[in-house]
Coordinates of C-alpha atoms in Angstrom, one line a residue:
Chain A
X1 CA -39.8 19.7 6.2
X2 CA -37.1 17.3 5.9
X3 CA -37.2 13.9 6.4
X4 CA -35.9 14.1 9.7
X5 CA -38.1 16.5 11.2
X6 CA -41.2 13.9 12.7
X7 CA -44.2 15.8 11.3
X8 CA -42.8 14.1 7.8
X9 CA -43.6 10.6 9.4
X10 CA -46.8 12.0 9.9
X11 CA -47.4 13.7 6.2
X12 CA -45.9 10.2 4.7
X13 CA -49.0 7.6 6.7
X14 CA -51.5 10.2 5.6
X15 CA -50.1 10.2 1.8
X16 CA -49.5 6.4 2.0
X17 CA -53.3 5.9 3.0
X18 CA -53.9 8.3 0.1
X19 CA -52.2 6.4 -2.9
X20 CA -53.7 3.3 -1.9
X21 CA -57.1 4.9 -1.5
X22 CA -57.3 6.4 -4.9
X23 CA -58.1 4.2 -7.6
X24 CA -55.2 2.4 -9.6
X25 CA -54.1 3.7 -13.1
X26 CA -54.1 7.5 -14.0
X27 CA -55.5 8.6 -10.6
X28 CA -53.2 7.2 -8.6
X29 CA -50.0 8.3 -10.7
X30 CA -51.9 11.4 -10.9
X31 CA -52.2 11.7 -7.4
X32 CA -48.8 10.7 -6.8
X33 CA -47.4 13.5 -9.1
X34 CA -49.5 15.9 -7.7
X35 CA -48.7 15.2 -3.7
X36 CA -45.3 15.2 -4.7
X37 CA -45.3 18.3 -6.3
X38 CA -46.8 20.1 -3.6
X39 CA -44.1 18.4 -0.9
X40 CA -41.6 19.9 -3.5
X41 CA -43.0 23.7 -3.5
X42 CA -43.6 23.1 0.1
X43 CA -40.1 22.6 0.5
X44 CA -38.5 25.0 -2.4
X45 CA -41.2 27.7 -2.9
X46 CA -39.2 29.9 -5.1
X47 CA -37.8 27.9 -7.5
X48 CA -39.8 24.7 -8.0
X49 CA -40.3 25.9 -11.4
X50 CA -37.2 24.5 -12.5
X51 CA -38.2 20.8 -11.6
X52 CA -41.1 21.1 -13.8
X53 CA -39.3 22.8 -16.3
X54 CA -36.5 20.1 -16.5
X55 CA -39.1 16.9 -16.1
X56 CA -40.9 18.9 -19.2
X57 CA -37.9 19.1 -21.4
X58 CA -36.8 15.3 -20.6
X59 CA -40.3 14.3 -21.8
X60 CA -40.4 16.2 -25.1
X61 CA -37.0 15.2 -25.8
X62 CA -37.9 11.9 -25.2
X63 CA -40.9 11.7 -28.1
X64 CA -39.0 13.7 -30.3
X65 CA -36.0 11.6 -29.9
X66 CA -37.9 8.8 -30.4
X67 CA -39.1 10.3 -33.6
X68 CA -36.5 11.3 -35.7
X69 CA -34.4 8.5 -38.1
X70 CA -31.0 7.5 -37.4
X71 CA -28.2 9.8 -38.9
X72 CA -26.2 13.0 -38.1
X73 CA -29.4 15.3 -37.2
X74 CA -30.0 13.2 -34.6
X75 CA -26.9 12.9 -33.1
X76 CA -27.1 17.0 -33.0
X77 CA -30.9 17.0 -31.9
X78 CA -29.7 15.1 -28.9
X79 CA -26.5 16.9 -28.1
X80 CA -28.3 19.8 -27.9
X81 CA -31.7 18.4 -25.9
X82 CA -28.7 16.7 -23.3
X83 CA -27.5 20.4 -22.9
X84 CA -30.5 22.6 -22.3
X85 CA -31.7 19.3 -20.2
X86 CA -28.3 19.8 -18.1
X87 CA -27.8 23.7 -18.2
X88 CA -30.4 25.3 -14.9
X89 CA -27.9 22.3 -12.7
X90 CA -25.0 24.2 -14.6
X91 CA -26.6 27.8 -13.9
X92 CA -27.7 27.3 -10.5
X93 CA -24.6 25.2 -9.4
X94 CA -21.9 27.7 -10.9
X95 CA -23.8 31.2 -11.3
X96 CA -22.2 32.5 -8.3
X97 CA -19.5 31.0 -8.7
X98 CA -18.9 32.5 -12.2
X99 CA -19.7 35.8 -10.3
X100 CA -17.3 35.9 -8.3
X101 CA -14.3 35.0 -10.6
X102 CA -15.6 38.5 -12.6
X103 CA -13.6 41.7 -12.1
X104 CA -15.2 43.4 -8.9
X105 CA -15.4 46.7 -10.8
X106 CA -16.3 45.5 -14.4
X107 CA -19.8 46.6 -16.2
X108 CA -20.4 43.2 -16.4
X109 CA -20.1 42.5 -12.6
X110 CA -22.8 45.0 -11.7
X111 CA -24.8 43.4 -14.1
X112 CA -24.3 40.2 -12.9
X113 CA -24.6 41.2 -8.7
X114 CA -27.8 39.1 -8.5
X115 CA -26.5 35.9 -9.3
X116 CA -24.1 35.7 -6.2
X117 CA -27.3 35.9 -4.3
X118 CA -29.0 32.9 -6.3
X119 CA -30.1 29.9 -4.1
X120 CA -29.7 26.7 -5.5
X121 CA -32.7 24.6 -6.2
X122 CA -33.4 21.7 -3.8
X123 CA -32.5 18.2 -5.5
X124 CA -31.3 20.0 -8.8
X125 CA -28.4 17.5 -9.1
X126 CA -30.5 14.7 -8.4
X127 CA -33.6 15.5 -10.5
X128 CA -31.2 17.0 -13.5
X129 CA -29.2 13.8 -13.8
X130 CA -32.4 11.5 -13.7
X131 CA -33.7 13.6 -16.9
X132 CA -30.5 13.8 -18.7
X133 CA -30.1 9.3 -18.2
X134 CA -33.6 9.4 -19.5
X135 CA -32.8 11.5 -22.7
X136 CA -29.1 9.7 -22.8
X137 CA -30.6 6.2 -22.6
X138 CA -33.7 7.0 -24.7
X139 CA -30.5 7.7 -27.4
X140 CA -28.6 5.1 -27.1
X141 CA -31.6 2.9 -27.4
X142 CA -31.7 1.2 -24.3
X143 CA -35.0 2.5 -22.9
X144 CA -38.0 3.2 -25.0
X145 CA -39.5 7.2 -24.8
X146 CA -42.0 7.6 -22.6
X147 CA -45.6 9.0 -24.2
X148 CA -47.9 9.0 -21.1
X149 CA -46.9 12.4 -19.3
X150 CA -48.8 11.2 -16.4
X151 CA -46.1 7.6 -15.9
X152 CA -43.4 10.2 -16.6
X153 CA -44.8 12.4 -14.3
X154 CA -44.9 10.2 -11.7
X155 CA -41.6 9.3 -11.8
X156 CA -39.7 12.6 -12.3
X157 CA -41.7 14.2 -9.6
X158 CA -41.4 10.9 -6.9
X159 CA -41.0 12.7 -4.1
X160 CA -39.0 10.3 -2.1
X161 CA -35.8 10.6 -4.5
X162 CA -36.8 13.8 -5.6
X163 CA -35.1 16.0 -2.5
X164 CA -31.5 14.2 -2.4
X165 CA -31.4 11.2 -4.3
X166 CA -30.8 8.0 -5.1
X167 CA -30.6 8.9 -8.1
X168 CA -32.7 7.4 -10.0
X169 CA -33.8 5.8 -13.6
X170 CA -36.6 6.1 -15.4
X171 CA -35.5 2.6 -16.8
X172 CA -35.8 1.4 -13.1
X173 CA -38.5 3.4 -12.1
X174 CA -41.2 3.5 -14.7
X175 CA -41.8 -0.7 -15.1
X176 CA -42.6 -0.9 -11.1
X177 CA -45.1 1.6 -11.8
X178 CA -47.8 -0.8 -11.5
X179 CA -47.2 -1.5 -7.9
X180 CA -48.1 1.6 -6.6
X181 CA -49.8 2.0 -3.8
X182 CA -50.4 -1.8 -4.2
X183 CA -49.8 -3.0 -0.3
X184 CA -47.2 -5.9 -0.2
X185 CA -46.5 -6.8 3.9
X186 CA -42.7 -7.9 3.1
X187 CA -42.2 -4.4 1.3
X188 CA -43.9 -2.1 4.2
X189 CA -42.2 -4.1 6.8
X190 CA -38.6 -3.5 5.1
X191 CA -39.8 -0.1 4.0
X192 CA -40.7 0.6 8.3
X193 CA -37.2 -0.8 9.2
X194 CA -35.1 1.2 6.6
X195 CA -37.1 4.4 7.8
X196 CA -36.2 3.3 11.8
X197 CA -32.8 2.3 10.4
X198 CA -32.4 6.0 8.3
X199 CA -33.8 7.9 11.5
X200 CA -31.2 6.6 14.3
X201 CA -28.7 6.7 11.9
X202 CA -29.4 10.7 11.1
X203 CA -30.4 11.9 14.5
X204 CA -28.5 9.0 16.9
X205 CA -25.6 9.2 14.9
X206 CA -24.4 12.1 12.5
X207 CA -26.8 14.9 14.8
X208 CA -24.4 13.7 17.7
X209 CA -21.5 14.0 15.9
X210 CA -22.0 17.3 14.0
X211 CA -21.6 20.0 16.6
X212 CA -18.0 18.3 17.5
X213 CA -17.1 18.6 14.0
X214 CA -18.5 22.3 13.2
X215 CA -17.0 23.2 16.7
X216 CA -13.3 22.5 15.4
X217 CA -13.5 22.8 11.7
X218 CA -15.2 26.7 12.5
X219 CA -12.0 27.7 13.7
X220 CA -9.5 25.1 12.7
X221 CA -6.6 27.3 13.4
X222 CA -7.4 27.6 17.1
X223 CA -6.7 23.6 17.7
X224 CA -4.0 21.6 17.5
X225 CA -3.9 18.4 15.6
X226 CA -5.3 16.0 18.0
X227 CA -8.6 18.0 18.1
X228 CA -8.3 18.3 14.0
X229 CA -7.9 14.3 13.6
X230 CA -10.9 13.7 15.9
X231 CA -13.0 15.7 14.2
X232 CA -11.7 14.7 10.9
X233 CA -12.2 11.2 11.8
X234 CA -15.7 12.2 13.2
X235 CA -16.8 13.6 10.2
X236 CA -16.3 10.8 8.0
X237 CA -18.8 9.1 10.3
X238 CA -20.8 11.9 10.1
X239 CA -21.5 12.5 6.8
X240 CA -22.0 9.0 6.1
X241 CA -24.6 8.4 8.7
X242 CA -26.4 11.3 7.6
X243 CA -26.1 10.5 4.0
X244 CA -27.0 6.7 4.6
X245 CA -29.3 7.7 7.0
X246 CA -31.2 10.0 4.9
X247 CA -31.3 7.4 1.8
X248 CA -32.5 4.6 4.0
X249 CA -35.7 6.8 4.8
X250 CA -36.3 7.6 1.0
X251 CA -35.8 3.7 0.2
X252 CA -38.3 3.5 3.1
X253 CA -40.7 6.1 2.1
X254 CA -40.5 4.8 -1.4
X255 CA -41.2 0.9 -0.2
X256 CA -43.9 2.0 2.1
X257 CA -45.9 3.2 -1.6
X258 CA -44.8 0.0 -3.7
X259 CA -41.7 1.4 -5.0
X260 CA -38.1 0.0 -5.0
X261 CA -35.5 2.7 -5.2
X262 CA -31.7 2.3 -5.7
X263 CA -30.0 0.9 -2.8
X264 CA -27.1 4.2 -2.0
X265 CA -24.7 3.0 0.1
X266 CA -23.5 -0.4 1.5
X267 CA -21.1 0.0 4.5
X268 CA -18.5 2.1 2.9
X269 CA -16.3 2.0 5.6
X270 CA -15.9 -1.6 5.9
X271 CA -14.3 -1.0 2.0
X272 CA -11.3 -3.1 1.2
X273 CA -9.4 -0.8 -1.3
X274 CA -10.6 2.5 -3.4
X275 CA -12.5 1.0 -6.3
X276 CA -14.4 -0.5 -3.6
X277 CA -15.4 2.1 -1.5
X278 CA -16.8 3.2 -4.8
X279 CA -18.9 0.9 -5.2
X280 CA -20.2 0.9 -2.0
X281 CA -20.3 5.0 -1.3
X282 CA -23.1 7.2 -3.0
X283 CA -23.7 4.2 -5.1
X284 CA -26.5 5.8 -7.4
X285 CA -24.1 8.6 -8.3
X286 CA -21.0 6.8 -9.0
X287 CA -22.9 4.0 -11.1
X288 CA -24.3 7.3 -12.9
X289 CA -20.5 8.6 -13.7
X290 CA -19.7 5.0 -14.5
X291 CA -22.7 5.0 -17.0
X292 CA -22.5 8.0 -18.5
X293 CA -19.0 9.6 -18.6
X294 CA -16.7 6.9 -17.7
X295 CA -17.3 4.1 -19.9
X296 CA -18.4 6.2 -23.2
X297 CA -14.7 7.6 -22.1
X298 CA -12.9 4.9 -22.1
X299 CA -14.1 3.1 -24.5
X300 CA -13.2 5.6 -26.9
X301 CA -10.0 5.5 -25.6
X302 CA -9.5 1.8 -25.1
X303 CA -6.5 1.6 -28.0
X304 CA -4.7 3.9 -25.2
X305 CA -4.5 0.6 -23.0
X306 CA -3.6 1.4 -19.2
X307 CA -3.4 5.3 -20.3
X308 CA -6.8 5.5 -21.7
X309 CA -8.0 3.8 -18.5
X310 CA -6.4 6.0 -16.2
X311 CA -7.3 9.3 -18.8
X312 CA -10.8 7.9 -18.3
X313 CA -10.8 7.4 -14.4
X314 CA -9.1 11.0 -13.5
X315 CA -11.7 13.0 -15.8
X316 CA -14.3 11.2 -14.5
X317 CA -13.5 11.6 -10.7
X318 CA -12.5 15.6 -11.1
X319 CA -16.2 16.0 -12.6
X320 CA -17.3 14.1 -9.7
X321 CA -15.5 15.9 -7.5
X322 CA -16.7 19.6 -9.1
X323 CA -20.1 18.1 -9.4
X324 CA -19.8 18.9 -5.6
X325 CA -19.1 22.6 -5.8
X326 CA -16.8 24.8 -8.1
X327 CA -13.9 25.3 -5.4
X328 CA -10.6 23.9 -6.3
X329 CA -10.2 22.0 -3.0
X330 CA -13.6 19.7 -5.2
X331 CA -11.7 19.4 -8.2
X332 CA -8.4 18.4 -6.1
X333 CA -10.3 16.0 -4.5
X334 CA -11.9 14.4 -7.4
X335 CA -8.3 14.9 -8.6
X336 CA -6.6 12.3 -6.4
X337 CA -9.5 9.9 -6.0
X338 CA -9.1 9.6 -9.9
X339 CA -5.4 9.0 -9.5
X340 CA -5.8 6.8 -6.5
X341 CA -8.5 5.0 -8.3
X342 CA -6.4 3.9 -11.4
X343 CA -3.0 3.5 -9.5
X344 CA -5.0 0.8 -7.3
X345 CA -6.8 -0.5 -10.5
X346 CA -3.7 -1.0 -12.3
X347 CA -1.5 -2.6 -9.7
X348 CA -4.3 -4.6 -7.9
X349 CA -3.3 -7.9 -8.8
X350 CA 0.3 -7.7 -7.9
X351 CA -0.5 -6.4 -4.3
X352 CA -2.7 -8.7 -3.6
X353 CA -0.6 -11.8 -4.4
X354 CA 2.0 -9.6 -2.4
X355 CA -0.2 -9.3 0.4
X356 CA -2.1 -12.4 0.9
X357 CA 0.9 -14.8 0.8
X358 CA 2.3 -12.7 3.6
X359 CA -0.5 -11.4 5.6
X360 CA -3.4 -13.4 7.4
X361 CA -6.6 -13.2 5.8
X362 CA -8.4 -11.2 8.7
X363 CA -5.7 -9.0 9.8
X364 CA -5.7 -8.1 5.8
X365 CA -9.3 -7.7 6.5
X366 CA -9.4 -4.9 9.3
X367 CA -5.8 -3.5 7.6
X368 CA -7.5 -3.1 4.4
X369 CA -10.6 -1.5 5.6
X370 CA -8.2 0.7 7.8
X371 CA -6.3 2.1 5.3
X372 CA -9.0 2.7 2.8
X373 CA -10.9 4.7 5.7
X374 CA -7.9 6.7 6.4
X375 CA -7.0 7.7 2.7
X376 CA -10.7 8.3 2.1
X377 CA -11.0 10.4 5.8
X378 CA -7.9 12.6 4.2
X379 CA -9.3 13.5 0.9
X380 CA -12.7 14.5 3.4
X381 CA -10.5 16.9 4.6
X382 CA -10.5 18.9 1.4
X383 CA -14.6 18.5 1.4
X384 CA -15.3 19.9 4.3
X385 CA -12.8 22.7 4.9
X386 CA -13.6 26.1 3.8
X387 CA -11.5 26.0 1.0
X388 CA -8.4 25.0 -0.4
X389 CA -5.8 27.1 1.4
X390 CA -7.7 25.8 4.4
X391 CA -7.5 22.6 3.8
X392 CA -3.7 22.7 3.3
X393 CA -2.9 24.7 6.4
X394 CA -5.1 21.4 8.2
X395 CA -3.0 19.1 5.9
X396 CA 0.1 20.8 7.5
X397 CA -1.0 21.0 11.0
X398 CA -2.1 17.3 11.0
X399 CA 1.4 15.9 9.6
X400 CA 3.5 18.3 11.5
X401 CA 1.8 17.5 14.7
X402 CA 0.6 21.4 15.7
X403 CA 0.6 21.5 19.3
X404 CA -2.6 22.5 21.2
X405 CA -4.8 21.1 23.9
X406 CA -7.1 18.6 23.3
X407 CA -11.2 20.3 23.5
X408 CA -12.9 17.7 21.7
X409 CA -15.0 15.4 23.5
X410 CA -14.7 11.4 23.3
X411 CA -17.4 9.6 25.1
X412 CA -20.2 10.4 23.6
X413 CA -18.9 10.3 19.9
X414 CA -17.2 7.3 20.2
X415 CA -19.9 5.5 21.3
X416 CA -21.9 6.8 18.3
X417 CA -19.5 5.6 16.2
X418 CA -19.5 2.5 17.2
X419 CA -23.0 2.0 17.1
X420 CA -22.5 3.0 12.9
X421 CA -19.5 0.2 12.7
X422 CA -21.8 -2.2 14.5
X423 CA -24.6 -2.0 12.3
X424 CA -22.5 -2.0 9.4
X425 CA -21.0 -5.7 10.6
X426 CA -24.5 -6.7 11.9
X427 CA -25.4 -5.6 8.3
X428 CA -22.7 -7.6 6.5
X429 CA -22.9 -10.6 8.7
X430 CA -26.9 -10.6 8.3
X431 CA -26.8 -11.2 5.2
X432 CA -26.0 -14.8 5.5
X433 CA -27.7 -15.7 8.9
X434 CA -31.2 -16.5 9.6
X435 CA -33.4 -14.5 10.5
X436 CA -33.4 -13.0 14.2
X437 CA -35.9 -14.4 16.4
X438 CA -39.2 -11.5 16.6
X439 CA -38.4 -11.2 20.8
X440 CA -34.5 -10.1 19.8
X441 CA -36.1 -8.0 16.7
X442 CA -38.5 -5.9 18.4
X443 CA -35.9 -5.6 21.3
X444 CA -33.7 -3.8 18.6
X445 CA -36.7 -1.9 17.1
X446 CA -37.7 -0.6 20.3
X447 CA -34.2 0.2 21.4
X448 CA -33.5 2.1 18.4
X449 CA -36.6 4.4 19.1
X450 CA -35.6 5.3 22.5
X451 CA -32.0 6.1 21.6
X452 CA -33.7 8.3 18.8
X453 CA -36.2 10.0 21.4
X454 CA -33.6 10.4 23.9
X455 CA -31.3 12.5 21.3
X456 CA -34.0 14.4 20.0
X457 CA -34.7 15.5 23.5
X458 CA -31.1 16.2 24.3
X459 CA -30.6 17.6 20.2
X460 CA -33.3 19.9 21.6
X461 CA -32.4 20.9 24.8
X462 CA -28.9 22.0 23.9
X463 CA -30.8 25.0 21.6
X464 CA -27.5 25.4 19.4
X465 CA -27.8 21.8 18.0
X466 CA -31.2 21.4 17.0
X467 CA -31.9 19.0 14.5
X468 CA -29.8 19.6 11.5
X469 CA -30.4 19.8 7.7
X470 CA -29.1 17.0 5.7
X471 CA -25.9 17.9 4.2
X472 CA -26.4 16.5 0.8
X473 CA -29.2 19.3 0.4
X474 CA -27.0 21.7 -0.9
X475 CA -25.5 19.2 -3.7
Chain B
X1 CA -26.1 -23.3 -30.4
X2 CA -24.6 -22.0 -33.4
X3 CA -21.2 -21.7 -34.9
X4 CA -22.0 -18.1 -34.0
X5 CA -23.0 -18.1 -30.7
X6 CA -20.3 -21.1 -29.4
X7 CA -17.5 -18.5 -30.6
X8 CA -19.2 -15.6 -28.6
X9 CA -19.2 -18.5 -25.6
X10 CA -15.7 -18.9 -26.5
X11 CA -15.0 -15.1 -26.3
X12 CA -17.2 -14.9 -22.5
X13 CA -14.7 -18.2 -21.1
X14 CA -11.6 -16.4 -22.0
X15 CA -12.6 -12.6 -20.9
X16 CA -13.9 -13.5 -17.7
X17 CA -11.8 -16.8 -17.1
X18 CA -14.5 -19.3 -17.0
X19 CA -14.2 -22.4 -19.0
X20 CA -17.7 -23.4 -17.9
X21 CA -19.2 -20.4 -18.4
X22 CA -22.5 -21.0 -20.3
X23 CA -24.3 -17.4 -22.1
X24 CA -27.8 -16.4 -22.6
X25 CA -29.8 -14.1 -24.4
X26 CA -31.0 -12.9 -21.1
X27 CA -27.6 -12.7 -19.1
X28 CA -26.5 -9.6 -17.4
X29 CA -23.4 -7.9 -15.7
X30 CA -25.3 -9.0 -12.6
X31 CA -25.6 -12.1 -13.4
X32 CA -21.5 -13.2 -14.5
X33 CA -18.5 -13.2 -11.5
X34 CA -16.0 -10.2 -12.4
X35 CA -18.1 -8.9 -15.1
X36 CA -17.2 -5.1 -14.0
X37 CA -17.1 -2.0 -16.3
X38 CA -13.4 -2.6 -17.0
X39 CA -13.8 -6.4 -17.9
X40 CA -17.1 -4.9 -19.7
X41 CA -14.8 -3.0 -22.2
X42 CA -12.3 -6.0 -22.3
X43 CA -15.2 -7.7 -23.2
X44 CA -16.2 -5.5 -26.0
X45 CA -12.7 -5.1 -27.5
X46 CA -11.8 -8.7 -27.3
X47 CA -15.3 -9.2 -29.6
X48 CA -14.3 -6.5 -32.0
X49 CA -10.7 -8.8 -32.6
X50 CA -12.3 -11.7 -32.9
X51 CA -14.9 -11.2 -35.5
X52 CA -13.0 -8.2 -37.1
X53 CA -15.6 -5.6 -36.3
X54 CA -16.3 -1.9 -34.5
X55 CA -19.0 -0.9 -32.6
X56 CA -19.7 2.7 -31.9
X57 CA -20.0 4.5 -28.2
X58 CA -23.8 5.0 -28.7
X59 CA -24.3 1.0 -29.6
X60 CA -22.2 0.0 -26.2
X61 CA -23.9 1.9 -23.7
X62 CA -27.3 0.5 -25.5
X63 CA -26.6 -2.8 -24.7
X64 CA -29.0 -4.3 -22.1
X65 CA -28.0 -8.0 -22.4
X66 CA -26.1 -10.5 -24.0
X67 CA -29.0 -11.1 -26.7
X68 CA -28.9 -7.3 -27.4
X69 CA -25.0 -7.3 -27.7
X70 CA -24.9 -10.4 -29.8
X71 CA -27.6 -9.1 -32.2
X72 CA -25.4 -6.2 -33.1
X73 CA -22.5 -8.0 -33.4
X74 CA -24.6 -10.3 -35.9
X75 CA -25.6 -7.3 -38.0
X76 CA -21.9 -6.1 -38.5
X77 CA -20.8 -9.7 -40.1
X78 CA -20.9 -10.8 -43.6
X79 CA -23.8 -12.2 -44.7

């Protein structure tokens, strides 16, 4: 049952009128687990082992850690604990992979025939890299080990993150503990709108766009390039409403039962240059990288200057990138985000004063936001092809202008679209204005729920495009 | 505020080119303009020239504050 699908509105009120029903303290986080779990096995029935399995590991080596005296033991204790915590992501997410790189003919490739059948775990990524910050920053000192296994519980197992992120930290998640299911009206009534919010954004937006998308990138080489920019160009909006969509109703599920989760993305596409877009895309899993591999990185490298910087940036970005999938195409794209990343890092300041003594500050605006949209919609190209070779032959077609008639639609995505940029502006220009009067809000609120009713019906009726998964499921 | 901690001050004004720039034990990234993780590690280096010290990977990514970062840079000094 995603989060999509309505039923789950209807499972969340019942478990929301559950938590607050049961008793605070161990009950309630008890509960909590325990709900959670089953949503989890409901969801992934074969291998929801793992999540317990991992959550198990990242408690013990959290006590132990906490346990043993400074000195080189520890240092190898905890190496090893961060590896077994990290290796069923590195199984599951590379098995097949590794399979398939065998010799088709070799002992060992007979042996080895179930794994390119294994399915990967719902929400490994996200649940492994919560337990492996937990045991990182229970090292470095800068969260105490947990001992009650029912808190950790609670949090490892919190089924709103638990599925496809934010990514979360124990450090951010275990102190709020004590407002579970503890009602708060400001919190409910922001947790309702990022759920309405989250819903049109999935199903309104990135469920109208998708079957335009799969229709060309199925078949690229049957269109020309027109058809292969729009779609390109659609499926940047795409998999960001669905993305932001889906992490507005987790924030929302979360808010609904006390909790404050990570905020994921903040209008990406309104980004000014790369670092930016960085920090405004996926924002629980690039702060992660920045965290954990970047700035150990470079600050071991930090006699290396401007080198060790850049060093840094690119390893982090083409472990980001494969963090995706094992393909080449990810670990190009990670690839030229890093070198993109450091080339803009390092030269910032000079185009700036370049630009702004020569370019109006709001035509610089829209440029900017232009041109980071367009470098970033490229490097998509790589994400969402089939593979590399693929993604070249669209590279090719796109800059040598492949002739072909144009079958992609432009109506109906384009208004979609710009019902996304609208609300990312409304969102960026909100910030500072008063608050709407309620007549205008409930306008809004109610508009938003027929636009979402009227694509589910249509979603529906054209049987092919029923309601899709989320893409970040298979991450 | 002592000797000490009117150096570290000293250290926060030139880093992130604030001459007003007042610290706290409390103070976060968050909470300082242009504090980023590449002016965090300017930060960190520009400390280890000043008072002549080193601090390991494992004691960087502990830090949770400015108390926390001072309080380790206090340990590494001469008594």
């Amino acid at each position: 049952m995603a989060f999509s699908d309505l039923r789950y509105l209807l499972v969340l009120g019942i478990v929301t009128l559950i938590v607050h029903a049961i008793p605070q303290g161990a009950p309630r986080l008890l509960a909590t687990a325990f709900i959670s779990l089953l949503f989890y096995v409901s969801l992934n029935p074969g291998t929801w082992y793992v999540l317990v399995a991992v959550a198990t590991l990242a408690y013990f080596s959290g006590l132990v850690l906490s346990r043993v005296p400074e000195g080189r033991a520890r240092g190898m204790l905890f190496a090893a604990l961060l590896t077994a915590t990290l290796l069923p992501l590195l199984f599951f997410k590379y098995a097949a992979t590794a399979y398939h790189l065998l010799p088709p003919d070799g002992d060992l490739a007979v042996r080895w025939s179930t794994m390119a059948n294994i399915i990967l775990p719902i929400g490994i990524s996200f649940y492994s890299f919560l337990a492996a910050g937990y045991v990182i920053d229970v090292f470095v000192g800068s969260q105490p080990a947990e001992r009650n296994a029912i808190r950790f519980g609670a949090v490892m197992f919190f089924f709103p993150h638990l599925t496809a992120g934010p990514i979360e930290r124990a450090r951010h998640l275990l102190p709020q503990l004590g407002n579970l299911g503890v009602f708060n009206y400001e919190r409910a009534v922001t947790g309702l709108r990022a759920i309405l919010t989250g819903l049109f954004l999935k199903i309104v937006v990135a469920d109208t766009l998708a079957p335009y998308v799969d229709a060309v990138y199925s078949a690229p080489r049957n269109h020309g390039a027109v058809d292969l920019a729009l779609a390109t160009i659609y499926f940047s909006f795409q998999v960001y409403a669905d993305f932001a969509g889906y992490s507005l109703i987790a924030i929302g599920s979360a808010r609904l039962l006390g909790i404050e989760l990570t905020i994921n993305f903040m209008q990406p596409w309104l980004s000014q240059n790369l670092p930016d877009y960085w920090r405004r895309w996926h924002i629980s899993l690039s702060s992660w990288f920045r965290d954990y591999v970047f700035m150990p990185l470079q600050f071991q490298a930090r006699r290396w200057g401007k080198y060790g910087l850049a060093g840094a940036l690119v390893f982090t970005f083409v472990l980001v990138g494969i963090w995706h999938g094992a393909g080449f195409n990810f670990a190009v794209f990670g690839l030229i985000h890093g070198a993109l990343v450091a080339f803009s890092t390092l030269t910032f300041a000079r185009r700036d004063r370049f630009w702004r003594s020569r370019v109006p500050r709001p035509v610089l605006l829209v440029l900017r936001a232009t041109t980071t949209f367009l470098i970033v919609t490229l490097t998509f190209i790589l994400f969402r092809a089939s593979g590399l070779r693929e993604a070249l032959w669209i590279y090719k077609a796109l800059f040598t202008g492949a002739e072909g008639v144009r079958t992609v639609a432009l109506t109906k995505p384009l208004i979609a679209i710009a019902a996304v940029i609208a609300y990312d502006l409304l969102v960026t220009w909100a910030k500072d204005a008063k608050p709407f009067p309620v007549w205008l809000r409930w306008s809004g609120y109610y508009a938003a729920v027929a636009c979402i009713v009227s694509a589910m019906i249509q979603h529906v009726s054209q049987a092919s495009s029923n309601v899709q998964q989320f893409i970040y499921f298979k991450f | 505020m002592s000797n000490f901690e009117t150096r570290v001050q000293n250290v926060f004004r030139e880093v992130f080119d604030n001459p007003d720039l007042n610290i706290y034990r409390e103070m976060q990234a968050k909470h300082v303009v242009g504090w980023d993780s590449l002016n965090h590690i300017t930060l960190i280096m520009t400390l280890e020239e000043t008072f002549k010290v080193k601090f390991s990977t494992r004691e960087v990514m502990g830090f949770q504050n400015v108390g926390e970062m001072m309080d380790s840079l206090r340990g590494k000094l001469p008594a």
